[in-house]
PDB file of C-alpha atoms in Angstrom:
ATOM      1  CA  UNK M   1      12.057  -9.507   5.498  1.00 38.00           C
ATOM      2  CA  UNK M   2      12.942  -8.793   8.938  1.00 40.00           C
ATOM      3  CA  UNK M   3      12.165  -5.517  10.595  1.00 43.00           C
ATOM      4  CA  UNK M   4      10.737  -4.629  14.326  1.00 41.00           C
ATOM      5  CA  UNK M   5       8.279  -1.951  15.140  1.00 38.00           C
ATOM      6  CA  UNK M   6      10.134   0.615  17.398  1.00 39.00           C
ATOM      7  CA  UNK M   7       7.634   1.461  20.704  1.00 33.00           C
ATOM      8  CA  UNK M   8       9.872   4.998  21.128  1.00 33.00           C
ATOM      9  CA  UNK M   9      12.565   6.736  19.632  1.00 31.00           C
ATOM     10  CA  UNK M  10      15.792   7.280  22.358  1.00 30.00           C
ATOM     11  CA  UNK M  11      17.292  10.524  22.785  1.00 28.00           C
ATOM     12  CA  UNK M  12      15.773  12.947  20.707  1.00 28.00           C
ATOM     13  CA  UNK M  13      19.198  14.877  19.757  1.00 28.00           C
ATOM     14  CA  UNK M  14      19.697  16.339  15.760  1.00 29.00           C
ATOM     15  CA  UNK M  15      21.628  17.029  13.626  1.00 29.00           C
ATOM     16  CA  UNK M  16      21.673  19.793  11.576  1.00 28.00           C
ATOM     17  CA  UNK M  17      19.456  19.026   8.475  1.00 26.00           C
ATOM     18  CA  UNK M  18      22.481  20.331   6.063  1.00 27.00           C
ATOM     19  CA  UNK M  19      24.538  17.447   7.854  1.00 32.00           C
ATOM     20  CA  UNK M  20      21.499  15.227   7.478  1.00 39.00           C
ATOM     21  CA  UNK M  21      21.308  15.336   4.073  1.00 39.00           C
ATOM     22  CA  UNK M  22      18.515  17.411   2.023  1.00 36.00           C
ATOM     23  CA  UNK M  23      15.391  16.717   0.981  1.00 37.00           C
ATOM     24  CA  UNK M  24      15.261  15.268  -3.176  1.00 38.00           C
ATOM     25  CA  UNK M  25      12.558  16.119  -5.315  1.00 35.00           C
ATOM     26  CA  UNK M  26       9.795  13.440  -5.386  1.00 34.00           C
ATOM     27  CA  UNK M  27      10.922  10.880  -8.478  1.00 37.00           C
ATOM     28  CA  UNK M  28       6.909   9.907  -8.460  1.00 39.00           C
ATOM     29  CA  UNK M  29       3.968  12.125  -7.414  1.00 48.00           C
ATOM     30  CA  UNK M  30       1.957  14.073  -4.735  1.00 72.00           C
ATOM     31  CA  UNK M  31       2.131  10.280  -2.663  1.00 84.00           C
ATOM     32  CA  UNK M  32       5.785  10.228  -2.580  1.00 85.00           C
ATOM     33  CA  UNK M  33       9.348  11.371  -1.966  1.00 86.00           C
ATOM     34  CA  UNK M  34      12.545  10.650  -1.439  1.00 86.00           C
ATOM     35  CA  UNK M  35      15.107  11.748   0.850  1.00 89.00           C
ATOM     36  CA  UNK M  36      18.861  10.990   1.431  1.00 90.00           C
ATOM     37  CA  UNK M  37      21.494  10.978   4.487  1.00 94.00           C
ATOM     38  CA  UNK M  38      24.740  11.972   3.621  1.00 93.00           C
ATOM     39  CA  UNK M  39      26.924  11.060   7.117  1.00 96.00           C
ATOM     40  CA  UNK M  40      30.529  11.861   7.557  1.00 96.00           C
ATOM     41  CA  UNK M  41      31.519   8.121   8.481  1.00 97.00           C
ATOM     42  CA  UNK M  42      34.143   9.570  11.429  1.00 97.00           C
ATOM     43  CA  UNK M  43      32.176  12.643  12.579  1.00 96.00           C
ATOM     44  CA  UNK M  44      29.208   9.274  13.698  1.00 97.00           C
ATOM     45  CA  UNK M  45      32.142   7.742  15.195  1.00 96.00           C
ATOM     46  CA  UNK M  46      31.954  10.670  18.163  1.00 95.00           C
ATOM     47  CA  UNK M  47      27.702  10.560  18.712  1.00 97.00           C
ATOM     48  CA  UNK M  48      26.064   8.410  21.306  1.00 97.00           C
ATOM     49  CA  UNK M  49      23.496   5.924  20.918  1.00 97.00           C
ATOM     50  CA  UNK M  50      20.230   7.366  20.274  1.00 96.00           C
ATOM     51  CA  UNK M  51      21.332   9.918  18.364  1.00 97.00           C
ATOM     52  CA  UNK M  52      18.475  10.707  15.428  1.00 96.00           C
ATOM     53  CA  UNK M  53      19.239  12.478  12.357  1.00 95.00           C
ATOM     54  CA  UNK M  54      16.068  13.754  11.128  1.00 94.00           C
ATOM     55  CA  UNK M  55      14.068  14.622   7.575  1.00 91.00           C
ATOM     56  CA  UNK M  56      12.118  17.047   9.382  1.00 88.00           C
ATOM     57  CA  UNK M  57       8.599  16.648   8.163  1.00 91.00           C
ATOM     58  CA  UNK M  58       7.654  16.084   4.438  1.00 90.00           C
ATOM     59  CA  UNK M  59       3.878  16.186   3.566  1.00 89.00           C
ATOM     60  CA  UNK M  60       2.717  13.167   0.868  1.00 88.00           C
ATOM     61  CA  UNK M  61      -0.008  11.381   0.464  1.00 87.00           C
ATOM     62  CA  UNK M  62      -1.932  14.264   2.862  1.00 86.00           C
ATOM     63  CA  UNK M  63       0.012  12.577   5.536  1.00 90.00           C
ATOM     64  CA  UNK M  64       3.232  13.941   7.651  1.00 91.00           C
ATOM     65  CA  UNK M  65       5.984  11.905   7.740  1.00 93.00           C
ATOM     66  CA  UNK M  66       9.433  11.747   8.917  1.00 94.00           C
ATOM     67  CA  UNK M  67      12.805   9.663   8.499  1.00 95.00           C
ATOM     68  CA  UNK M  68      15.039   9.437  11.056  1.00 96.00           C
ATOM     69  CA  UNK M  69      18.555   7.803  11.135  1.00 97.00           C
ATOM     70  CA  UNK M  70      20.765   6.855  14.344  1.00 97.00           C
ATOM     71  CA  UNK M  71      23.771   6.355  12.997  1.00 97.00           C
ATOM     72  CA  UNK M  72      25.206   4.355  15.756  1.00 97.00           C
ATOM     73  CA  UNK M  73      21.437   2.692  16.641  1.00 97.00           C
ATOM     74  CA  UNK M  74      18.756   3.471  18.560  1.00 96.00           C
ATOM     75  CA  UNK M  75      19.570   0.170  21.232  1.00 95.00           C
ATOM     76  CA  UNK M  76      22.593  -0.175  23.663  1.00 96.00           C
ATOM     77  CA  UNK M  77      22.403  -4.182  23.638  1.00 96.00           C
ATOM     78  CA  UNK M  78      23.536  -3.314  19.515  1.00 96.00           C
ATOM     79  CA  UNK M  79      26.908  -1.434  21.050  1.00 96.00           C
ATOM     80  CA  UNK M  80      26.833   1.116  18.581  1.00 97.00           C
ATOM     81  CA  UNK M  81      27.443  -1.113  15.618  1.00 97.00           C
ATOM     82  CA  UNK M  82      24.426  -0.763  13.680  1.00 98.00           C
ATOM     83  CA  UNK M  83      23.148   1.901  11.876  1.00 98.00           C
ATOM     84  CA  UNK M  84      18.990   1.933  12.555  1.00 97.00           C
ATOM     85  CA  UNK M  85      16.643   3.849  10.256  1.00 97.00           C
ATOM     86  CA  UNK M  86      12.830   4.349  10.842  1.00 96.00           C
ATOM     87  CA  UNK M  87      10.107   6.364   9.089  1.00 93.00           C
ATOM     88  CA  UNK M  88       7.971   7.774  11.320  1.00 92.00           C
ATOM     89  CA  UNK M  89       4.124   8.822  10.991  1.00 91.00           C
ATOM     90  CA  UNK M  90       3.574  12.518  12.347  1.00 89.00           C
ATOM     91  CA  UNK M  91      -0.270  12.681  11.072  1.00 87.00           C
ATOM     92  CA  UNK M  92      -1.973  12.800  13.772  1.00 80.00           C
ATOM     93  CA  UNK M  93      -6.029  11.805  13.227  1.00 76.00           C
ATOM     94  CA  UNK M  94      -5.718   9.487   9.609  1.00 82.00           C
ATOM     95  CA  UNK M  95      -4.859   6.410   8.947  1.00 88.00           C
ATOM     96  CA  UNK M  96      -2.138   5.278   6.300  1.00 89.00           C
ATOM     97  CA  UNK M  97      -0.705   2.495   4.135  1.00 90.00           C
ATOM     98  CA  UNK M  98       2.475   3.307   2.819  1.00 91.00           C
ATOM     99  CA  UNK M  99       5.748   1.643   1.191  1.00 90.00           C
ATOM    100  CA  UNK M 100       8.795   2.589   2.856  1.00 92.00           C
ATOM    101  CA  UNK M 101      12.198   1.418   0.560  1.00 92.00           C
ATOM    102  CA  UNK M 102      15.889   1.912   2.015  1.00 94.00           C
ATOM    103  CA  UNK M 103      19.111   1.287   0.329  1.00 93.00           C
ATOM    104  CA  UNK M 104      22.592   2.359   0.909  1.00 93.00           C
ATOM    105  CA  UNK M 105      24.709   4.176  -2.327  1.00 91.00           C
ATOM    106  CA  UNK M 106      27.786   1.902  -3.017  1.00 89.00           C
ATOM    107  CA  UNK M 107      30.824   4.297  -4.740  1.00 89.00           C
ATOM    108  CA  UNK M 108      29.765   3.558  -8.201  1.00 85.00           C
ATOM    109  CA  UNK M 109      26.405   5.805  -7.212  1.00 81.00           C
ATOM    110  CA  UNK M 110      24.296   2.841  -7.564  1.00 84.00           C
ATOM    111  CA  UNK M 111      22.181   1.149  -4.894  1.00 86.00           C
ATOM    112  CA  UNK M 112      23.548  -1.345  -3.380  1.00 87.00           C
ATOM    113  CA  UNK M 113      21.489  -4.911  -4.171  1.00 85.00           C
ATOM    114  CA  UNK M 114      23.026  -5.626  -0.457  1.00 90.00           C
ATOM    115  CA  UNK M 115      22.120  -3.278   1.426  1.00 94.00           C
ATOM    116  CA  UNK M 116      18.304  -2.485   0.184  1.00 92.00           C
ATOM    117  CA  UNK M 117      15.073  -3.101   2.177  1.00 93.00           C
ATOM    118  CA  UNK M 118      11.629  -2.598   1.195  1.00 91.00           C
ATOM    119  CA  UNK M 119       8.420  -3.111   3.264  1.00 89.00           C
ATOM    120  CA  UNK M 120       4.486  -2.435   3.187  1.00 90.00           C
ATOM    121  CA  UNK M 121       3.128  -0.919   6.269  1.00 84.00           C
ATOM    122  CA  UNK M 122      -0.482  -0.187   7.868  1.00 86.00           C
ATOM    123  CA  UNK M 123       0.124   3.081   9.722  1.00 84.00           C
ATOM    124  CA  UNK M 124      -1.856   4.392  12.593  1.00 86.00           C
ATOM    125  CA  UNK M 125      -1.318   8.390  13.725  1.00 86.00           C
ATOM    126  CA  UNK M 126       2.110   8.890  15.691  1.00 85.00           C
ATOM    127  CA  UNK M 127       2.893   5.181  14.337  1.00 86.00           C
ATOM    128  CA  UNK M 128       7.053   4.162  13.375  1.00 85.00           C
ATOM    129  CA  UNK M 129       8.663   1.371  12.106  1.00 89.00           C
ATOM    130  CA  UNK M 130      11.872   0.384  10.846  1.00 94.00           C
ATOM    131  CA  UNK M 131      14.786  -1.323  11.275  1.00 95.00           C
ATOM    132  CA  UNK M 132      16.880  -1.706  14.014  1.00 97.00           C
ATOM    133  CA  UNK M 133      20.132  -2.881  12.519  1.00 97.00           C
ATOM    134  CA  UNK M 134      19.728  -2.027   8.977  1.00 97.00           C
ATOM    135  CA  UNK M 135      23.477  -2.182   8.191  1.00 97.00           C
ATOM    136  CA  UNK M 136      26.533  -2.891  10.126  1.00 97.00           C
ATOM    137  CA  UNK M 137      29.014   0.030  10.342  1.00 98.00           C
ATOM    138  CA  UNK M 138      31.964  -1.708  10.098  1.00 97.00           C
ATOM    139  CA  UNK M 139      30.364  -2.401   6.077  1.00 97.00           C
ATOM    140  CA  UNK M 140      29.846   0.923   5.468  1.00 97.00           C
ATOM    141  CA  UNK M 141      33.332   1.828   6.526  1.00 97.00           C
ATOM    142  CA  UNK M 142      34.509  -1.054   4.260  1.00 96.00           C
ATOM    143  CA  UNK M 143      32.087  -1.024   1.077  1.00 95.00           C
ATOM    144  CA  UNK M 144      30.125   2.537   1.129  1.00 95.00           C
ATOM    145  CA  UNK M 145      32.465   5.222   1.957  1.00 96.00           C
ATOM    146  CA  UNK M 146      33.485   7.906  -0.409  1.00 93.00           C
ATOM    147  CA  UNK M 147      35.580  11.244   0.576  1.00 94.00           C
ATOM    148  CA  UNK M 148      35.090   9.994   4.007  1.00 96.00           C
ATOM    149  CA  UNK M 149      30.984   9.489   3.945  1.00 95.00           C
ATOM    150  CA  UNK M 150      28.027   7.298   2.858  1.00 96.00           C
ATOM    151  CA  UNK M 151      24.805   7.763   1.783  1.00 93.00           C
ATOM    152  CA  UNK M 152      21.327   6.313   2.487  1.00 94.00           C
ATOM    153  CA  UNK M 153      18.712   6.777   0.095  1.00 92.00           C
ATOM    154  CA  UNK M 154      15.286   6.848   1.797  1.00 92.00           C
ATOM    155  CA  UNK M 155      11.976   6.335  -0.288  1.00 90.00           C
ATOM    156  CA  UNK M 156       8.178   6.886   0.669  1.00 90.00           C
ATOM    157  CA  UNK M 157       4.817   6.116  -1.545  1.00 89.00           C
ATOM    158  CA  UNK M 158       1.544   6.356   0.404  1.00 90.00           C
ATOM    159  CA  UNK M 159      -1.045   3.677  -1.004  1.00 86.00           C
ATOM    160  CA  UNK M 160      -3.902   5.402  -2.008  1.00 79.00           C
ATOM    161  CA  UNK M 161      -7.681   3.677  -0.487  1.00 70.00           C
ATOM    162  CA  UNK M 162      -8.914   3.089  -3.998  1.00 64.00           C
ATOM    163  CA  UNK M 163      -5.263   2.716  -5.764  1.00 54.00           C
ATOM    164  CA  UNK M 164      -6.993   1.559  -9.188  1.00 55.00           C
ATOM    165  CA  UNK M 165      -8.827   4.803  -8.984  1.00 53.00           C
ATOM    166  CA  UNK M 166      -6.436   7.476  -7.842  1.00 53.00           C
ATOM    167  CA  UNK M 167      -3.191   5.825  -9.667  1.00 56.00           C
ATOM    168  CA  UNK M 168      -1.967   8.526 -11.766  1.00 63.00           C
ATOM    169  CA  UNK M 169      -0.548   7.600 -14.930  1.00 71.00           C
ATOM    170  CA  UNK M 170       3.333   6.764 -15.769  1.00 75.00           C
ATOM    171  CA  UNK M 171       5.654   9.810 -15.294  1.00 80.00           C
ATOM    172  CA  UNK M 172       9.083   8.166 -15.484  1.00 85.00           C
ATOM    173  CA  UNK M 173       9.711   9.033 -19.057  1.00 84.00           C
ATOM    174  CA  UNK M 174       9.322  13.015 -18.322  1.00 86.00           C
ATOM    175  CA  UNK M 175      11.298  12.705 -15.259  1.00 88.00           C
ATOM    176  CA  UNK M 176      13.907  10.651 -16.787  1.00 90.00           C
ATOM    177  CA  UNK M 177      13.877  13.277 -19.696  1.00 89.00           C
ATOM    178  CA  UNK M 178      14.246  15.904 -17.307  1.00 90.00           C
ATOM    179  CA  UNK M 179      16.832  14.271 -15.597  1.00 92.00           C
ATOM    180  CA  UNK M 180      18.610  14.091 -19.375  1.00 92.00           C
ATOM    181  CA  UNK M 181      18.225  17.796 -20.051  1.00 91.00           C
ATOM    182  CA  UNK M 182      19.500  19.078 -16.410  1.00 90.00           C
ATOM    183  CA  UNK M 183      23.053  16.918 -16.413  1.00 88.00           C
ATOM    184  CA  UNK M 184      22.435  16.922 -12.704  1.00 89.00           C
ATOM    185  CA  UNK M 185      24.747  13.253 -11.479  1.00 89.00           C
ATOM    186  CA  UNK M 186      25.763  12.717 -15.267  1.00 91.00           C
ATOM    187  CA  UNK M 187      29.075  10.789 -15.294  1.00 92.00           C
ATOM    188  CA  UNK M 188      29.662   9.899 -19.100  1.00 93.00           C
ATOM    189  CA  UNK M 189      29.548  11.985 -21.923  1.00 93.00           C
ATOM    190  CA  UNK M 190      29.578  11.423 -25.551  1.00 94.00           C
ATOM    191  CA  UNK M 191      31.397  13.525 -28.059  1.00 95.00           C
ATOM    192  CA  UNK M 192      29.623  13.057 -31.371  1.00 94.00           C
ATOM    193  CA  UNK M 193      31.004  15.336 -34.166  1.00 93.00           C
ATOM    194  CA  UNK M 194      32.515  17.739 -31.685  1.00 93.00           C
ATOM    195  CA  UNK M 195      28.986  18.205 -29.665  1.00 94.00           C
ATOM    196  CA  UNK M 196      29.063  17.085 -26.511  1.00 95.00           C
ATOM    197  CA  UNK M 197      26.156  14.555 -24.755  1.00 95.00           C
ATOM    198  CA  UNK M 198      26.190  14.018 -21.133  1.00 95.00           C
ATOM    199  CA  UNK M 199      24.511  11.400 -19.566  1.00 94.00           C
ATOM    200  CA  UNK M 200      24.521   8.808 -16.881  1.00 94.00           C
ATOM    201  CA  UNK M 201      25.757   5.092 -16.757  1.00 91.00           C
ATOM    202  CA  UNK M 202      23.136   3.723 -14.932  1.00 92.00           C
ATOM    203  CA  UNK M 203      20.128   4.469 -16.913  1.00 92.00           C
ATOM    204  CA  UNK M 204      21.972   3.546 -20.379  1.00 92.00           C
ATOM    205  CA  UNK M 205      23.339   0.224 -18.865  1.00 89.00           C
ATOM    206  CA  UNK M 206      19.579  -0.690 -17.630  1.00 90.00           C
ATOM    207  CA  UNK M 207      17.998   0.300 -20.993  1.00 87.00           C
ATOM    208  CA  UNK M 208      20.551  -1.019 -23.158  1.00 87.00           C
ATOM    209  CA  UNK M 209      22.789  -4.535 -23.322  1.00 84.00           C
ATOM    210  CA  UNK M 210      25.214  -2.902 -25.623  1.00 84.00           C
ATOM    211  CA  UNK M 211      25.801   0.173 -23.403  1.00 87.00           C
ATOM    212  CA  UNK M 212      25.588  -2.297 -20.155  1.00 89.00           C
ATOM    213  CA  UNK M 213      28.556  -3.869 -21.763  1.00 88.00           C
ATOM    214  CA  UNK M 214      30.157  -0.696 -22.692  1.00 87.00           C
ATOM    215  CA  UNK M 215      30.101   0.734 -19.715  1.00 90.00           C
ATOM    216  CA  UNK M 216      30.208  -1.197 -16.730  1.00 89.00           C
ATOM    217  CA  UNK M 217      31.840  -4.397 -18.896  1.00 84.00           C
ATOM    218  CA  UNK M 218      35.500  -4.923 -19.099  1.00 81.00           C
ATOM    219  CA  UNK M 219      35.986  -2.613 -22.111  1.00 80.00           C
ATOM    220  CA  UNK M 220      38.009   0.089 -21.901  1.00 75.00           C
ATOM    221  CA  UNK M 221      35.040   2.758 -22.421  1.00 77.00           C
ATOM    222  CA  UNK M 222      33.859   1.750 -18.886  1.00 77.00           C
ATOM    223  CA  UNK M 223      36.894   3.415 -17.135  1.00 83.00           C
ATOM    224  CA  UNK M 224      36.694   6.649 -19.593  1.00 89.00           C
ATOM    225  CA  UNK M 225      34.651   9.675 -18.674  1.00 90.00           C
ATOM    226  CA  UNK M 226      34.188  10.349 -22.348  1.00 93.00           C
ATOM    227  CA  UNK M 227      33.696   8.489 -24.947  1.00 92.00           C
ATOM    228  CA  UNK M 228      33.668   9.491 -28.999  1.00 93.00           C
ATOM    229  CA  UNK M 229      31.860   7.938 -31.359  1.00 91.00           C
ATOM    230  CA  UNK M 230      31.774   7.995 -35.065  1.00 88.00           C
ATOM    231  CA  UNK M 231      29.805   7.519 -38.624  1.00 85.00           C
ATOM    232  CA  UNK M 232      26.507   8.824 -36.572  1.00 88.00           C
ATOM    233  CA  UNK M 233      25.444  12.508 -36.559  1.00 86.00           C
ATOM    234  CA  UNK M 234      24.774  14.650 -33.251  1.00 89.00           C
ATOM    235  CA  UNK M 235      21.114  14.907 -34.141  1.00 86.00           C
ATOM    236  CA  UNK M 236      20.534  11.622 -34.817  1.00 84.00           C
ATOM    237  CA  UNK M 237      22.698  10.898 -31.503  1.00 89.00           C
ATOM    238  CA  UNK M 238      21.057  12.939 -29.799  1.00 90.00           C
ATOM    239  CA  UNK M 239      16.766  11.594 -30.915  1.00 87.00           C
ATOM    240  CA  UNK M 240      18.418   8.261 -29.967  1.00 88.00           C
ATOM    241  CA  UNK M 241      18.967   9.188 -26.297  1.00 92.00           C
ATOM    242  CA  UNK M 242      15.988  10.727 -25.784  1.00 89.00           C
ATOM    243  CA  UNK M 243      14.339   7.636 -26.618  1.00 88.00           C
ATOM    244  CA  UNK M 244      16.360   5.606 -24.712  1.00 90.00           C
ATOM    245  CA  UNK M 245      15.393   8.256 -21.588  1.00 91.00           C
ATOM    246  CA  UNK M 246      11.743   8.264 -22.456  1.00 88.00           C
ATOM    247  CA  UNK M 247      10.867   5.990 -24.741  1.00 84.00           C
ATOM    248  CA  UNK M 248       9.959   9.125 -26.977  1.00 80.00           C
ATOM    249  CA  UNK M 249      11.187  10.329 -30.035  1.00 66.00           C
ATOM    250  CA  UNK M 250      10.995  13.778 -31.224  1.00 62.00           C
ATOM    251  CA  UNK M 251       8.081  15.086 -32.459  1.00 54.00           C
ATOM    252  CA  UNK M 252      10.176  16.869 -35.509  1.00 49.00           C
ATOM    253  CA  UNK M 253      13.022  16.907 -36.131  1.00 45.00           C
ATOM    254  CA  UNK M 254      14.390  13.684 -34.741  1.00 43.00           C
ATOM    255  CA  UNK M 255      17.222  12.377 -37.234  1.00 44.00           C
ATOM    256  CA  UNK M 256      19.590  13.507 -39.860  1.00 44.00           C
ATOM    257  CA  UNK M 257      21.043  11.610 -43.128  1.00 39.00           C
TER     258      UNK M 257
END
C-alpha cells in the first residue's frame, strides 16, 4: 500500500475544529478512537496549499495523537489536487505501534471500498505519516459530496507491547446495542403492529442476506424509509434485532406467541 513518511507539516494554518469535524466516541477501547472531517467541498476550493485541518490532540493508548487534513495537500508539485491526510504522534518520550485506517463516506453513509487505506506503523515521539495524495478532489466533487461536503472517517488503535496480554475482550455487541437503543444515523424503520423500530441499513445488510437483499437489492423496500411487516409481533420483532445487533437475546422476556 503506498504511503510516504512526511519530514514536516507546511503552513501550520486551522481551521476551526467545528469546521473540522468533531471528535466520535471511541467504537473500541482506551487504545482507540475515531475521528471525522466534515469539509465544505467549495469553502477548500478558496485555502492554499498547506492548509491543515486539525483533531487537536486525543489521548489513546497513553499516547497523544493528532490527525490532520490539507484539503488541497500538503505539496505544491500536487497543484492542489489532492487531498493529504496524516496522523501525527505528539507523545513526546514513548515509543508507539499503532494502526492508522482512512476512508472517505460515499452518499449512501457507507465507506467507500475505493477510497479506504489502512497501514501499521512503528512510531517514534514527534513521528507522522500519511499520505500525500490520499484522494483526488476532482472524485470527491464527483462521487462523495452531499449538501455540498464530504466526509473522511479517520481511525486510530495503538498496539499494545504484550497484545495477547492486554487485549481486552469483544465489545462490539454492547456498542452495536447501544448504537440500536440511541437511533443516532438510523435510516430505516420498521412498523410492526403499529410500534415503530428504527434501525440502520448497514448493519442489517452485513448481518443478514435477506435484509442485504431487502435493502440495498433492487426491491422496492430499498428505496422506502419505512417498511411494515406482518404475521410477527413487536416483541418478538423487536428480541430478533437485538440479536441481530449483538448476537444476544433477551434475558426474559424475549418473544411472544
Amino acid at each position: 500500500m503506498a504511503g510516504e513518511r512526511r519530514e514536516k507539516p507546511s503552513a501550520m494554518c486551522f481551521f476551526p475544529l467545528a469546521y473540522a469535524g468533531n471528535r466520535l466516541p471511541s467504537m473500541f477501547d482506551s487504545c482507540s478512537f475515531t475521528h471525522q472531517f466534515k469539509l465544505n467541498y467549495e469553502e477548500t476550493k478558496k485555502v492554499a496549499i498547506g492548509h491543515v485541518v486539525s483533531s487537536g490532540e486525543i489521548s489513546a493508548g497513553e499516547h497523544l495523537w493528532k490527525i490532520m487534513c490539507n484539503p488541497r495537500g500538503d505539496r505544491e508539485e500536487n497543484k492542489g489536487e489532492y487531498l493529504s491526510i496524516y496522523r501525527y504522534h505528539a507523545s513526546k518520550s514513548k515509543n508507539a505501534k499503532a494502526i492508522f485506517e482512512v476512508f472517505v463516506m460515499d452518499r449512501d453513509s457507507a465507506p467507500s471500498s475505493s477510497h479506504r487505506k489502512r497501514f501499521v506503523q512503528f512510531y517514534t515521539p514527534k513521528d507522522n505519516w500519511g499520505w500525500p495524495k490520499f484522494v483526488e478532489r476532482s472524485v470527491l466533487k464527483s462521487l462523495y459530496l452531499t449538501d455540498g461536503s464530504f466526509i473522511v472517517m479517520c481511525g486510530v488503535k495503538v498496539i499494545p507491547d504484550n497484545p495477547l496480554d492486554d487485549a481486552p475482550p469483544s465489545d462490539i455487541g454492547s456498542h452495536l446495542g447501544v448504537l440500536l437503543d440511541s437511533e443516532d444515523g438510523s435510516d430505516v424503520s420498521f412498523v410492526v403492529d403499529g410500534e415503530e423500530f428504527p434501525a440502520h441499513r448497514a448493519v442489517l445488510a452485513a448481518r443478514s442476506p435477506v435484509f442485504k437483499a431487502q435493502l440495498l437489492g433492487s426491491m422496492a423496500d430499498a428505496k422506502m424509509a419505512s417498511i411494515t411487516l406482518h404475521d410477527i409481533a413487536p416483541a418478538t420483532f423487536k428480541a430478533m434485532l437485538r440479536f441481530i445487533y449483538t448476537d444476544a437475546f433477551p434475558v426474559e422476556g424475549g418473544f411472544e406467541a
